[in-house]
Amino acid sequence: MAEIGSTKDPLARRRVLSHWAVGLGTIAIFLFTRGIPTPAGQFQVTLESGVATWAAVVIGALALVRYYSRQDIIYLLIGAGFLGTACLEAFHALAVAGGLGSALPSSTESQIRWSWLASRLILSIMLTLSYVAWSLDKRFGMRARPRDRWVFALVIVLTGACLLVSALAPSPPPFFPDQFVSSPAEYAPAAFFAMALVGYLVKGGWRTEGFEHWLVLALILGFVDEALVVPSADQPYDFTYMMGYVLKIIGNVLVLIGLMTDIFQTFQREKSASDRTQAVVNNIVDGVITIDHRGIIQSANTSVERIFGYSQDEILGQKVMILAAEPYRSAHDSYIANYLATGKPKIIGTGREVVGMRRDGETFPMDLTVTKLWVGKDRLFLGVVRDLSERTEMDRMKNEFVSTVSHELRTPLTSIRGSLGMIATMNSGNIPGPIMRMIELAERNTERLINLVNDLLDMEKIQAGEMKLRAIEINIELLVEKAIEANRPYTQQFGATIRLTSSASSAEVLGDPDRLTQVLENLLSNAAKYSPQGGVIDVSVAMDGARVHVSIKDTGAGIPVEFQNRIFQRFTQADSSDTRVKGGTGLGLSISKAIVEIHGGAIGFESEEGKGSTFFFHLPISGYSG
Amino acid sequence: MPDLKKILYAEDEPDIREIATMALETIGGFEVTTCISGEFVVDTARTFQPDLVLLDVMMPGVDGPGAMAALRQTPEFRNTPVVFMTAKVMTNELARFRQLGALGVITKPFDPVTLSDQIRQIWADHHGND
């Protein structure tokens, strides 16, 4: 409260001035007009009571609306208080108008005086309690907050009791015209108004909040009215008597103004908050779309217009599939339907690359992430769309760069390996042992670099869709036998042996023997690398319907579970330290997968940690030989 | 089977050229003359009279196949055997080189220790088929 609350704040200073002006002004008017006769009569008083009644009803209703929309406890007590007051005001208006006549046991004079007192008392008590409830809220939190129904019950009991007393008790009016103070009972509401006034001044909300400022003004008027004006009004319809009524109406109007100001400010705040949210959403580079469970677009941000080329008007209310290209266009409905039916998200919650279609029919790669939302009771799907065309172009340039660099690396690597090879061969007898070992080390690592470069080039070709394959009838069993033979020395390095069982000796596939050999060599060398000393690698070739199934089973350490779903990704090895121990580029399996898939087959594995892994692939057979 | 002694070798990369030459001379015992580009192949061949021409496929200016075409257009080299050397990734084009009339293709990166044996094998295969 320090800075804003201090009277250095010009708004607060103006408000303090207005408090003094209203308080002192009212007292001055009272003093200067005391006892002046007026032409007013019963009619004016009835009218004023009627106006005060309606004002109290409206205030009560608005305050309760505020309470239920903002859950600020003071509005509950203020609203209930004004509604209770309104009942007594109505009774008072009827009494003043003489409408109750002699139907009731109490005298009209009694009814008028007691109902006035009761209505002012209930209002002032409830306003004081509203401050008390706020300070309890502040000190103890929500758990100290009274339930709505208790507050209403309290008001109903108080109001009912007051009505009964004013209407039925044949008590004399609390009015003593002969004494210095003719209505001393009015000091009771005056005391409560004073307490409420002090409470709200201490609370300090008047410095910044529109409503509380007007409430403080109304409390000042209420206090002056009950402490000064009403107790001194002993002549019906003179200026002071009428002033009592007018001040009550003005007080009510001030509270009403406060409520209106508050509602207006809240409305503006909410509007600017929603404008701000909209501005944020519109300035996101990604397209943000919400769709309902039928796939109808409910909202789209500016980026959606930019990415897809549709205007807001064209896109809202349309099916979201108009933004997708085939095959996603046909599939999209079933995604949502499936999801709603099975609860199994296919695209929900994960990003995936799909093909989008712009208004002009141009298709482009996009990343789509769909999230399920609940807005109230409505289920919505939030789609975030990123245009990948630029990234795809970047990818292409990156691949081209990798390819160029790899090509450039080959020539110097060839020279290095050639030189090392010749040194080792031509001078093998004359080179001292340690130097020979260094030469071998250099040779082995050059070999690794060359393999890496070759793998990189293969990878680049696969990604660019440029891997050209020959299509030759191949006897798969012979191919596997050859690959095993070629790989045998390598396997022996690791102390492992290979065993082949085949039940598909005549199966033929249509494919590129070099590339399929590359797959086999990769799987065989992996099996050898990860085999324990003396391990047996079981290779099997078998028919599986119209496919031939090749599997390579090792008895190594197996693949850690957390690594299994990344096994076919590029540059992956279960343990990065493996690269050093086992050699290899981490590209082999992803290249193998691509090769097998280009052949119309599939590759997979089963692995159990500590027991070994089985890698397998199958290829469609083209016929039988022999 | 005629003896294989003289090899004319065209390669633009100086280091590769030197290593291959050393390998062919010291390990294989061949007599080697080199060109730095395809365009000098025919002229060099005239003075050197090689038994076999070894051509790198990718060379700036006149490349391997270009140099081979030039040889074929020269009557005295119409039947001189040609072997290509090319990068492994180009092996898809193997069939095309064979079609051009090459005796064989040696893939790069080559192993200098076995290079001479590879060439002798190609030579033997060729003459075995005669």
Coordinates of N, CA and C in Angstrom, one line a residue, chain A residues 385-576:
Chain A
V385 N 0.4 -25.8 -35.9 CA 0.9 -26.1 -37.2 C 2.2 -25.3 -37.5
R386 N 3.2 -26.0 -37.9 CA 4.4 -25.3 -38.3 C 4.8 -25.7 -39.7
D387 N 5.0 -24.6 -40.5 CA 5.3 -24.8 -41.9 C 6.8 -25.2 -41.9
L388 N 7.0 -26.4 -42.5 CA 8.3 -27.0 -42.5 C 9.0 -26.7 -43.8
S389 N 8.4 -26.0 -44.8 CA 9.0 -26.0 -46.1 C 10.4 -25.3 -46.0
E390 N 10.5 -24.3 -45.2 CA 11.8 -23.7 -45.1 C 12.9 -24.6 -44.5
R391 N 12.4 -25.3 -43.4 CA 13.3 -26.3 -42.8 C 13.7 -27.4 -43.7
T392 N 12.7 -27.8 -44.5 CA 13.1 -28.9 -45.5 C 14.1 -28.4 -46.4
E393 N 14.0 -27.2 -46.8 CA 15.0 -26.6 -47.7 C 16.4 -26.5 -47.0
M394 N 16.4 -26.2 -45.7 CA 17.6 -26.2 -44.9 C 18.2 -27.6 -44.9
D395 N 17.3 -28.5 -44.6 CA 17.7 -29.9 -44.6 C 18.4 -30.3 -45.8
R396 N 17.9 -29.9 -47.0 CA 18.4 -30.3 -48.2 C 19.8 -29.7 -48.4
M397 N 19.9 -28.4 -48.0 CA 21.3 -27.8 -48.1 C 22.3 -28.4 -47.1
K398 N 21.8 -28.8 -46.0 CA 22.7 -29.5 -45.0 C 23.2 -30.8 -45.6
N399 N 22.2 -31.6 -46.2 CA 22.6 -32.8 -46.7 C 23.6 -32.7 -47.9
E400 N 23.4 -31.6 -48.7 CA 24.3 -31.3 -49.8 C 25.7 -31.0 -49.2
F401 N 25.7 -30.3 -48.2 CA 26.9 -29.9 -47.5 C 27.7 -31.1 -47.0
V402 N 26.9 -32.0 -46.3 CA 27.5 -33.2 -45.8 C 28.1 -34.0 -47.0
S403 N 27.3 -34.1 -48.0 CA 27.7 -34.9 -49.2 C 29.0 -34.3 -49.8
T404 N 29.1 -33.0 -50.0 CA 30.2 -32.4 -50.6 C 31.5 -32.6 -49.7
V405 N 31.3 -32.4 -48.4 CA 32.4 -32.6 -47.5 C 32.9 -34.0 -47.5
S406 N 31.9 -34.9 -47.5 CA 32.3 -36.4 -47.5 C 33.1 -36.7 -48.8
H407 N 32.6 -36.2 -49.9 CA 33.3 -36.5 -51.2 C 34.7 -35.9 -51.1
E408 N 34.9 -34.7 -50.5 CA 36.2 -34.1 -50.5 C 37.1 -34.9 -49.5
L409 N 36.5 -35.5 -48.5 CA 37.3 -36.3 -47.6 C 37.9 -37.5 -48.2
R410 N 37.2 -38.1 -49.1 CA 37.6 -39.4 -49.7 C 39.0 -39.4 -50.3
T411 N 39.3 -38.4 -51.0 CA 40.6 -38.4 -51.8 C 41.8 -38.4 -50.8
P412 N 41.8 -37.4 -49.8 CA 42.9 -37.4 -48.9 C 43.0 -38.7 -48.1
L413 N 41.8 -39.3 -47.7 CA 41.8 -40.5 -47.0 C 42.4 -41.6 -47.8
T414 N 42.1 -41.7 -49.0 CA 42.6 -42.7 -49.9 C 44.1 -42.6 -49.9
S415 N 44.7 -41.4 -50.0 CA 46.1 -41.2 -50.0 C 46.7 -41.7 -48.7
I416 N 46.1 -41.4 -47.6 CA 46.6 -41.7 -46.3 C 46.6 -43.3 -46.2
R417 N 45.5 -43.9 -46.5 CA 45.4 -45.3 -46.3 C 46.4 -46.0 -47.2
G418 N 46.5 -45.5 -48.5 CA 47.4 -46.1 -49.4 C 48.8 -46.0 -49.0
S419 N 49.2 -44.9 -48.5 CA 50.6 -44.7 -48.0 C 50.9 -45.7 -46.8
L420 N 50.0 -45.7 -45.9 CA 50.2 -46.5 -44.7 C 50.3 -48.0 -45.1
G421 N 49.4 -48.4 -46.0 CA 49.4 -49.8 -46.5 C 50.7 -50.1 -47.1
M422 N 51.2 -49.2 -47.9 CA 52.4 -49.6 -48.6 C 53.6 -49.6 -47.6
I423 N 53.6 -48.7 -46.7 CA 54.7 -48.7 -45.7 C 54.7 -50.1 -45.0
A424 N 53.5 -50.5 -44.6 CA 53.4 -51.7 -43.8 C 53.8 -52.9 -44.7
T425 N 53.4 -52.9 -46.0 CA 53.7 -54.1 -46.8 C 55.1 -54.1 -47.2
M426 N 55.6 -53.0 -47.7 CA 56.9 -53.0 -48.4 C 58.1 -53.1 -47.4
N427 N 57.9 -52.6 -46.1 CA 59.0 -52.6 -45.2 C 58.7 -53.4 -44.0
S428 N 57.9 -54.4 -44.1 CA 57.4 -55.1 -42.9 C 58.5 -55.7 -42.1
G429 N 59.6 -56.1 -42.7 CA 60.7 -56.7 -41.9 C 61.5 -55.7 -41.2
N430 N 61.6 -54.4 -41.7 CA 62.5 -53.5 -41.2 C 62.0 -52.5 -40.2
I431 N 60.7 -52.5 -40.0 CA 60.1 -51.5 -39.1 C 60.1 -52.1 -37.6
P432 N 60.6 -51.2 -36.7 CA 60.5 -51.7 -35.3 C 59.1 -51.9 -34.8
G433 N 58.9 -52.8 -33.9 CA 57.6 -53.1 -33.4 C 56.7 -52.0 -33.0
P434 N 57.1 -51.1 -32.1 CA 56.3 -50.0 -31.7 C 55.8 -49.1 -32.9
I435 N 56.7 -48.8 -33.8 CA 56.3 -48.0 -35.0 C 55.3 -48.8 -35.8
M436 N 55.5 -50.1 -36.0 CA 54.6 -50.9 -36.7 C 53.2 -50.8 -36.1
R437 N 53.1 -50.8 -34.8 CA 51.8 -50.8 -34.1 C 51.2 -49.5 -34.4
M438 N 52.0 -48.4 -34.4 CA 51.4 -47.1 -34.6 C 50.9 -47.0 -36.0
I439 N 51.6 -47.6 -37.0 CA 51.1 -47.6 -38.3 C 49.8 -48.3 -38.5
E440 N 49.7 -49.5 -37.7 CA 48.5 -50.3 -37.8 C 47.3 -49.5 -37.2
L441 N 47.6 -48.7 -36.1 CA 46.6 -47.9 -35.5 C 46.1 -46.8 -36.5
A442 N 47.1 -46.2 -37.1 CA 46.7 -45.2 -38.1 C 45.9 -45.8 -39.2
E443 N 46.3 -47.0 -39.7 CA 45.6 -47.6 -40.8 C 44.1 -48.0 -40.4
R444 N 44.0 -48.5 -39.1 CA 42.7 -48.9 -38.7 C 41.7 -47.7 -38.6
N445 N 42.3 -46.6 -38.1 CA 41.4 -45.4 -37.9 C 41.1 -44.8 -39.2
T446 N 42.0 -44.9 -40.2 CA 41.7 -44.4 -41.5 C 40.6 -45.2 -42.1
E447 N 40.7 -46.5 -41.9 CA 39.6 -47.4 -42.3 C 38.2 -46.9 -41.8
R448 N 38.3 -46.6 -40.5 CA 37.0 -46.2 -39.8 C 36.5 -44.9 -40.5
L449 N 37.4 -44.0 -40.7 CA 37.0 -42.7 -41.3 C 36.4 -43.0 -42.7
I450 N 37.0 -43.9 -43.4 CA 36.5 -44.1 -44.8 C 35.1 -44.7 -44.7
N451 N 34.9 -45.7 -43.7 CA 33.6 -46.3 -43.5 C 32.6 -45.2 -43.2
L452 N 33.0 -44.3 -42.3 CA 32.1 -43.2 -41.9 C 31.7 -42.4 -43.1
V453 N 32.7 -42.0 -43.9 CA 32.4 -41.2 -45.1 C 31.4 -41.9 -46.0
N454 N 31.7 -43.2 -46.2 CA 30.8 -44.0 -47.1 C 29.4 -44.1 -46.6
D455 N 29.3 -44.3 -45.2 CA 28.0 -44.4 -44.6 C 27.2 -43.0 -44.8
L456 N 28.0 -41.9 -44.5 CA 27.4 -40.6 -44.7 C 26.8 -40.4 -46.1
L457 N 27.6 -40.8 -47.0 CA 27.2 -40.6 -48.4 C 26.0 -41.5 -48.7
D458 N 26.0 -42.7 -48.2 CA 24.8 -43.6 -48.4 C 23.5 -42.9 -47.8
M459 N 23.7 -42.4 -46.5 CA 22.6 -41.8 -45.8 C 22.1 -40.6 -46.6
E460 N 23.0 -39.8 -47.1 CA 22.6 -38.7 -47.9 C 21.8 -39.1 -49.1
K461 N 22.2 -40.1 -49.7 CA 21.5 -40.6 -50.9 C 20.1 -41.1 -50.5
I462 N 20.0 -41.8 -49.4 CA 18.7 -42.3 -48.9 C 17.8 -41.2 -48.7
Q463 N 18.3 -40.2 -48.0 CA 17.5 -39.0 -47.6 C 17.0 -38.3 -48.9
A464 N 17.9 -38.2 -49.8 CA 17.5 -37.4 -51.0 C 16.7 -38.3 -51.9
G465 N 16.4 -39.5 -51.5 CA 15.7 -40.4 -52.4 C 16.4 -40.8 -53.6
E466 N 17.8 -40.8 -53.5 CA 18.5 -41.0 -54.8 C 19.2 -42.3 -54.8
M467 N 18.9 -43.2 -53.8 CA 19.6 -44.5 -53.8 C 19.1 -45.3 -54.9
K468 N 19.9 -45.5 -55.9 CA 19.4 -46.3 -57.1 C 19.8 -47.8 -56.9
L469 N 18.9 -48.6 -57.1 CA 19.1 -50.0 -56.9 C 19.0 -50.8 -58.2
R470 N 19.8 -51.8 -58.3 CA 19.6 -52.7 -59.4 C 18.5 -53.7 -59.0
A471 N 17.8 -54.3 -60.0 CA 16.8 -55.2 -59.7 C 17.2 -56.6 -60.4
I472 N 17.8 -57.4 -59.6 CA 18.3 -58.7 -60.1 C 17.7 -59.8 -59.3
E473 N 17.4 -60.9 -59.9 CA 16.9 -62.1 -59.2 C 18.0 -62.6 -58.3
I474 N 17.8 -62.7 -57.0 CA 18.9 -63.1 -56.1 C 18.4 -64.3 -55.3
N475 N 19.2 -65.4 -55.3 CA 18.9 -66.5 -54.3 C 19.4 -66.0 -53.0
I476 N 18.4 -65.8 -52.1 CA 18.7 -65.2 -50.8 C 19.6 -66.0 -50.0
E477 N 19.5 -67.4 -50.1 CA 20.3 -68.3 -49.2 C 21.8 -68.1 -49.7
L478 N 22.0 -68.1 -51.0 CA 23.4 -68.0 -51.5 C 24.0 -66.7 -51.0
L479 N 23.1 -65.6 -51.1 CA 23.6 -64.3 -50.7 C 24.0 -64.3 -49.2
V480 N 23.2 -64.9 -48.4 CA 23.5 -65.0 -46.9 C 24.8 -65.8 -46.7
E481 N 24.9 -66.9 -47.4 CA 26.1 -67.7 -47.3 C 27.4 -66.9 -47.6
K482 N 27.3 -66.2 -48.7 CA 28.5 -65.4 -49.2 C 28.8 -64.3 -48.1
A483 N 27.8 -63.7 -47.6 CA 28.0 -62.6 -46.6 C 28.6 -63.2 -45.4
I484 N 28.2 -64.4 -45.0 CA 28.7 -65.1 -43.8 C 30.2 -65.4 -44.0
E485 N 30.5 -65.9 -45.2 CA 31.8 -66.2 -45.6 C 32.7 -65.0 -45.5
A486 N 32.3 -63.9 -46.1 CA 33.1 -62.7 -46.1 C 33.3 -62.1 -44.7
N487 N 32.3 -62.4 -43.8 CA 32.4 -61.8 -42.5 C 33.1 -62.7 -41.5
R488 N 33.5 -63.9 -41.9 CA 34.0 -64.9 -41.0 C 35.3 -64.4 -40.3
P489 N 36.2 -63.9 -41.1 CA 37.4 -63.4 -40.4 C 37.1 -62.4 -39.3
Y490 N 36.2 -61.5 -39.6 CA 35.9 -60.4 -38.6 C 35.3 -61.1 -37.4
T491 N 34.4 -62.0 -37.6 CA 33.7 -62.7 -36.5 C 34.7 -63.4 -35.6
Q492 N 35.7 -64.0 -36.3 CA 36.7 -64.7 -35.5 C 37.5 -63.8 -34.6
Q493 N 37.7 -62.6 -35.0 CA 38.4 -61.6 -34.2 C 37.7 -61.5 -32.8
F494 N 36.4 -61.6 -32.8 CA 35.7 -61.5 -31.5 C 35.4 -62.9 -30.9
G495 N 36.1 -63.9 -31.4 CA 36.0 -65.2 -30.8 C 34.6 -65.8 -31.0
A496 N 33.8 -65.4 -32.0 CA 32.5 -65.9 -32.2 C 32.4 -66.8 -33.4
T497 N 31.4 -67.7 -33.5 CA 31.2 -68.5 -34.7 C 29.8 -68.3 -35.2
I498 N 29.7 -68.5 -36.5 CA 28.4 -68.3 -37.1 C 27.8 -69.7 -37.6
R499 N 26.5 -69.8 -37.3 CA 25.9 -71.1 -37.7 C 24.7 -70.7 -38.6
L500 N 24.5 -71.4 -39.7 CA 23.4 -71.1 -40.6 C 22.5 -72.2 -40.7
T501 N 21.2 -71.9 -40.5 CA 20.1 -72.9 -40.8 C 19.2 -72.3 -41.8
S502 N 18.9 -73.1 -42.9 CA 18.1 -72.5 -43.9 C 17.0 -73.5 -44.3
S503 N 15.8 -73.0 -44.5 CA 14.8 -73.9 -45.0 C 14.1 -73.2 -46.2
A504 N 14.9 -72.4 -46.9 CA 14.3 -71.7 -48.0 C 15.4 -71.6 -49.1
S505 N 15.9 -72.8 -49.4 CA 17.1 -72.8 -50.3 C 16.8 -72.3 -51.7
S506 N 15.6 -72.3 -52.1 CA 15.3 -71.8 -53.5 C 14.6 -70.5 -53.6
A507 N 14.4 -69.8 -52.4 CA 13.7 -68.5 -52.5 C 14.5 -67.5 -53.2
E508 N 13.8 -66.7 -54.0 CA 14.5 -65.6 -54.8 C 13.8 -64.3 -54.5
V509 N 14.6 -63.3 -54.3 CA 14.0 -62.0 -54.2 C 14.6 -61.1 -55.4
L510 N 13.8 -60.1 -55.7 CA 14.3 -59.1 -56.7 C 14.9 -58.0 -56.0
G511 N 16.2 -57.7 -56.3 CA 16.8 -56.6 -55.5 C 18.3 -56.4 -56.0
D512 N 18.9 -55.6 -55.2 CA 20.3 -55.2 -55.5 C 21.2 -56.0 -54.6
P513 N 22.0 -57.0 -55.1 CA 22.8 -57.9 -54.3 C 23.8 -57.1 -53.4
D514 N 24.4 -56.0 -54.0 CA 25.4 -55.3 -53.2 C 24.8 -54.7 -52.0
R515 N 23.6 -54.1 -52.2 CA 22.9 -53.4 -51.1 C 22.4 -54.4 -50.0
L516 N 21.9 -55.5 -50.5 CA 21.4 -56.5 -49.5 C 22.6 -57.1 -48.8
T517 N 23.7 -57.3 -49.5 CA 24.9 -57.7 -48.8 C 25.4 -56.8 -47.7
Q518 N 25.2 -55.5 -48.1 CA 25.6 -54.4 -47.1 C 24.7 -54.6 -45.8
V519 N 23.4 -54.9 -46.0 CA 22.6 -55.1 -44.8 C 23.0 -56.3 -44.0
L520 N 23.3 -57.4 -44.7 CA 23.7 -58.6 -44.0 C 25.0 -58.4 -43.3
E521 N 26.0 -57.7 -44.0 CA 27.3 -57.5 -43.4 C 27.1 -56.7 -42.1
N522 N 26.2 -55.7 -42.2 CA 26.0 -54.8 -41.1 C 25.5 -55.6 -39.9
L523 N 24.4 -56.4 -40.2 CA 23.8 -57.2 -39.1 C 24.8 -58.2 -38.5
L524 N 25.5 -58.9 -39.4 CA 26.5 -59.9 -39.0 C 27.6 -59.3 -38.2
S525 N 28.1 -58.1 -38.6 CA 29.3 -57.5 -37.9 C 28.8 -57.0 -36.5
N526 N 27.6 -56.5 -36.5 CA 27.0 -56.1 -35.2 C 26.9 -57.3 -34.3
A527 N 26.4 -58.4 -34.8 CA 26.2 -59.6 -33.9 C 27.6 -60.0 -33.4
A528 N 28.6 -60.0 -34.3 CA 30.0 -60.4 -33.9 C 30.5 -59.4 -32.8
K529 N 30.4 -58.1 -33.1 CA 30.9 -57.1 -32.2 C 30.3 -57.3 -30.8
Y530 N 29.1 -57.6 -30.7 CA 28.4 -57.7 -29.4 C 28.4 -59.1 -28.8
S531 N 29.0 -60.0 -29.5 CA 29.0 -61.4 -29.0 C 30.0 -61.6 -27.9
P532 N 29.7 -62.4 -26.9 CA 30.7 -62.7 -25.9 C 31.8 -63.7 -26.6
Q533 N 32.9 -63.8 -25.9 CA 33.9 -64.7 -26.4 C 33.3 -66.1 -26.5
G534 N 33.5 -66.8 -27.6 CA 33.0 -68.1 -27.8 C 31.5 -68.2 -28.1
G535 N 30.9 -67.0 -28.3 CA 29.4 -67.0 -28.6 C 29.1 -67.5 -30.0
V536 N 27.9 -68.0 -30.1 CA 27.5 -68.5 -31.4 C 26.4 -67.6 -32.0
I537 N 26.6 -67.3 -33.2 CA 25.6 -66.4 -33.9 C 24.8 -67.3 -34.8
D538 N 23.5 -67.4 -34.5 CA 22.6 -68.2 -35.3 C 21.9 -67.4 -36.4
V539 N 22.2 -67.8 -37.7 CA 21.6 -67.2 -38.8 C 20.6 -68.1 -39.4
S540 N 19.4 -67.6 -39.6 CA 18.4 -68.5 -40.2 C 17.7 -67.9 -41.4
V541 N 17.4 -68.6 -42.4 CA 16.7 -68.2 -43.6 C 15.5 -69.1 -43.7
A542 N 14.3 -68.5 -43.7 CA 13.1 -69.3 -43.7 C 12.0 -68.6 -44.5
M543 N 11.0 -69.4 -45.0 CA 9.9 -68.9 -45.7 C 8.9 -68.4 -44.7
D544 N 8.2 -67.4 -45.0 CA 7.1 -66.9 -44.1 C 6.0 -66.3 -45.0
G545 N 5.2 -67.2 -45.5 CA 4.2 -66.9 -46.5 C 4.8 -66.5 -47.8
A546 N 4.5 -65.3 -48.3 CA 5.1 -64.8 -49.5 C 6.4 -64.0 -49.3
R547 N 6.9 -64.2 -48.1 CA 8.1 -63.5 -47.7 C 9.2 -64.4 -47.3
V548 N 10.4 -64.0 -47.5 CA 11.5 -64.7 -46.9 C 12.0 -64.0 -45.7
H549 N 12.3 -64.8 -44.6 CA 12.6 -64.2 -43.3 C 14.0 -64.5 -43.0
V550 N 14.9 -63.5 -42.8 CA 16.3 -63.8 -42.4 C 16.5 -63.2 -41.0
S551 N 17.0 -64.1 -40.1 CA 17.2 -63.6 -38.8 C 18.6 -63.9 -38.3
I552 N 19.2 -63.0 -37.5 CA 20.6 -63.2 -37.0 C 20.5 -63.0 -35.5
K553 N 20.8 -64.1 -34.8 CA 20.6 -64.1 -33.4 C 22.0 -64.2 -32.7
D554 N 22.2 -63.2 -31.8 CA 23.5 -63.3 -31.0 C 23.2 -63.6 -29.5
T555 N 24.2 -63.8 -28.8 CA 24.0 -64.1 -27.4 C 24.8 -63.1 -26.5
G556 N 24.7 -61.8 -27.1 CA 25.4 -60.7 -26.4 C 24.7 -60.1 -25.3
A557 N 25.0 -58.9 -25.0 CA 24.4 -58.2 -23.8 C 23.0 -57.8 -24.0
G558 N 22.5 -57.8 -25.2 CA 21.2 -57.3 -25.5 C 21.1 -55.8 -25.5
I559 N 20.0 -55.3 -25.9 CA 19.9 -53.8 -26.1 C 19.1 -53.3 -24.9
P560 N 19.6 -52.3 -24.2 CA 18.9 -51.7 -23.1 C 17.5 -51.2 -23.6
V561 N 16.5 -51.4 -22.7 CA 15.1 -51.1 -23.1 C 14.9 -49.7 -23.5
E562 N 15.6 -48.8 -22.7 CA 15.4 -47.3 -23.0 C 16.0 -46.9 -24.3
F563 N 16.8 -47.8 -24.8 CA 17.5 -47.4 -26.1 C 16.8 -48.1 -27.3
Q564 N 15.9 -49.0 -27.0 CA 15.3 -49.8 -28.1 C 14.5 -49.0 -29.1
N565 N 13.8 -48.0 -28.7 CA 13.0 -47.3 -29.7 C 13.8 -46.3 -30.5
R566 N 15.1 -46.2 -30.2 CA 16.0 -45.3 -31.1 C 16.9 -46.1 -31.9
I567 N 16.8 -47.4 -31.9 CA 17.9 -48.2 -32.4 C 18.1 -48.0 -33.9
F568 N 17.0 -47.6 -34.6 CA 17.2 -47.4 -36.1 C 17.4 -46.0 -36.5
Q569 N 17.6 -45.1 -35.4 CA 17.8 -43.7 -35.7 C 19.3 -43.5 -36.1
R570 N 19.6 -42.4 -36.7 CA 21.0 -42.2 -37.1 C 21.8 -41.9 -35.9
F571 N 23.1 -42.2 -36.1 CA 24.1 -41.9 -35.0 C 23.7 -42.4 -33.7
T572 N 23.2 -43.6 -33.6 CA 22.8 -44.1 -32.3 C 23.6 -45.3 -32.0
Q573 N 24.2 -45.4 -30.8 CA 24.8 -46.6 -30.3 C 24.4 -46.6 -28.8
A574 N 24.1 -47.8 -28.3 CA 23.5 -47.9 -26.9 C 24.3 -47.0 -25.9
D575 N 25.6 -47.0 -26.1 CA 26.4 -46.4 -25.1 C 27.4 -45.6 -26.0
S576 N 27.6 -44.3 -25.7 CA 28.4 -43.6 -26.6 C 29.9 -44.1 -26.5

